[in-house]
Coordinates of C-alpha atoms in Angstrom, one line a residue:
M3 CA 0.0 0.0 0.0
F4 CA 2.7 2.5 0.9
G5 CA 5.6 1.0 -1.0
G6 CA 6.7 -1.9 1.2
G7 CA 8.6 -2.4 4.4
A8 CA 11.2 0.3 3.9
L9 CA 8.6 3.0 4.2
M10 CA 7.1 1.4 7.4
E11 CA 10.5 1.3 9.0
Q12 CA 10.7 5.1 8.9
V13 CA 7.5 5.6 10.8
P14 CA 8.1 7.1 14.3
R15 CA 6.7 5.2 17.3
S16 CA 4.7 8.1 18.5
L17 CA 2.7 8.0 15.2
W18 CA 1.5 4.5 16.2
G19 CA 0.6 5.8 19.6
M20 CA -1.5 8.5 18.0
I21 CA -3.3 5.9 15.9
A22 CA -4.0 3.9 19.0
A23 CA -5.3 6.9 20.8
A24 CA -7.6 7.7 17.9
V25 CA -9.0 4.1 18.1
I26 CA -9.6 4.4 21.9
A27 CA -11.2 7.8 21.3
A28 CA -13.5 6.3 18.7
A29 CA -14.6 3.7 21.2
A30 CA -15.2 6.5 23.8
L31 CA -17.2 8.5 21.2
A32 CA -19.3 5.5 20.4
L33 CA -20.0 4.9 24.1
I34 CA -20.9 8.6 24.6
L35 CA -23.3 8.5 21.6
W36 CA -24.8 5.3 22.8
K37 CA -25.3 6.0 26.5
F38 CA -26.2 9.7 26.6
D39 CA -29.2 11.6 25.2
P40 CA -28.0 14.8 23.5
Y41 CA -31.1 16.7 24.5
S42 CA -30.7 16.0 28.2
A43 CA -26.9 15.9 28.4
T44 CA -24.9 18.3 30.5
W45 CA -21.7 20.1 29.7
P46 CA -19.3 17.4 30.9
V47 CA -20.8 15.0 28.3
F48 CA -20.4 17.6 25.5
T49 CA -16.9 18.2 26.7
L50 CA -16.0 14.5 26.4
L51 CA -17.8 14.3 23.1
F52 CA -15.8 17.2 21.5
L53 CA -12.6 16.0 23.1
S54 CA -12.9 12.5 21.8
F55 CA -14.0 13.8 18.4
W56 CA -10.9 16.1 18.3
V57 CA -8.6 13.1 19.2
I58 CA -10.2 11.1 16.4
A59 CA -9.9 13.9 13.8
S60 CA -6.3 14.6 14.8
G61 CA -5.4 10.9 15.0
A62 CA -6.7 10.4 11.5
A63 CA -5.1 13.6 10.1
I64 CA -1.6 13.2 11.5
P65 CA -0.8 9.8 9.9
A66 CA -2.6 10.9 6.7
V67 CA -0.5 14.0 6.3
Y68 CA 2.7 12.1 7.3
F69 CA 2.2 9.3 4.8
Y70 CA 1.2 11.8 2.1
Q71 CA 4.3 13.9 2.6
L72 CA 6.5 10.7 2.8
R73 CA 5.1 9.5 -0.5
R74 CA 6.0 12.9 -2.0
G75 CA 9.6 12.3 -1.0
A76 CA 10.2 14.6 1.9
P77 CA 14.0 14.9 2.5
N78 CA 14.0 15.2 6.3
I79 CA 12.0 12.6 8.2
K80 CA 12.2 14.3 11.6
E81 CA 11.0 17.6 10.3
L82 CA 8.3 15.8 8.4
F83 CA 6.9 14.3 11.5
T84 CA 6.8 17.7 13.2
Q85 CA 5.0 19.3 10.3
A86 CA 2.5 16.4 10.1
W87 CA 1.9 16.8 13.8
Q88 CA 1.2 20.5 13.4
R89 CA -1.0 20.2 10.4
G90 CA -2.9 17.3 11.9
L91 CA -3.7 19.3 15.1
I92 CA -4.8 22.2 13.0
I93 CA -7.1 19.9 10.9
G94 CA -8.4 18.4 14.1
C95 CA -9.2 21.8 15.6
T96 CA -10.8 23.0 12.4
V97 CA -13.1 20.0 12.1
T98 CA -14.0 20.1 15.8
T99 CA -14.7 23.8 15.7
I100 CA -17.0 23.3 12.7
L101 CA -18.8 20.5 14.6
A102 CA -19.2 22.8 17.6
L103 CA -20.7 25.5 15.4
L104 CA -23.1 22.9 14.0
V105 CA -24.2 21.7 17.4
M106 CA -24.8 25.3 18.5
H107 CA -26.9 25.9 15.4
V108 CA -24.8 28.8 14.2
L109 CA -23.0 27.1 11.3
S110 CA -23.4 28.8 8.0
W111 CA -21.2 28.8 5.0
W112 CA -19.4 32.0 5.9
N113 CA -18.7 30.8 9.5
G114 CA -17.3 27.5 8.1
L115 CA -15.3 29.4 5.5
S116 CA -13.9 31.7 8.2
V117 CA -12.8 28.7 10.3
V118 CA -11.1 27.1 7.2
V119 CA -9.4 30.4 6.2
I120 CA -8.0 30.8 9.8
A121 CA -6.7 27.2 9.6
V122 CA -5.0 27.8 6.3
I123 CA -3.4 31.0 7.7
L124 CA -2.2 29.1 10.8
D125 CA -0.7 26.4 8.5
M126 CA 1.0 29.0 6.4
Y127 CA 2.4 30.7 9.5
F128 CA 3.9 27.5 11.0
R129 CA 5.2 26.3 7.6
K130 CA 9.0 26.3 7.3

């Protein structure tokens, strides 16, 4: 899938930890959605919901960005992991913010576009 074993040998251990955290957060999100009624839930339930969703989104985005950049032939693996971590966290925050706006019934196309533009500006600011 990603070009064989040589590519998998270059993957940092913390990336596998992030994938495991995303799987655990997915189980927590499923438990929250199954056990709690959103109409009668209190703020701790929503906090756990958004936190687990953020971990899932970041946990999916960080490896995706890492493997995408690795396939493009990035020269510095250590710097590549740092950039993937930053971009993955920005993507996770963006998606979670859009979900929060949707839950509060204030999401419209210009609010979503504003969140995405801020995310792109942050990514450009942290790019080396």
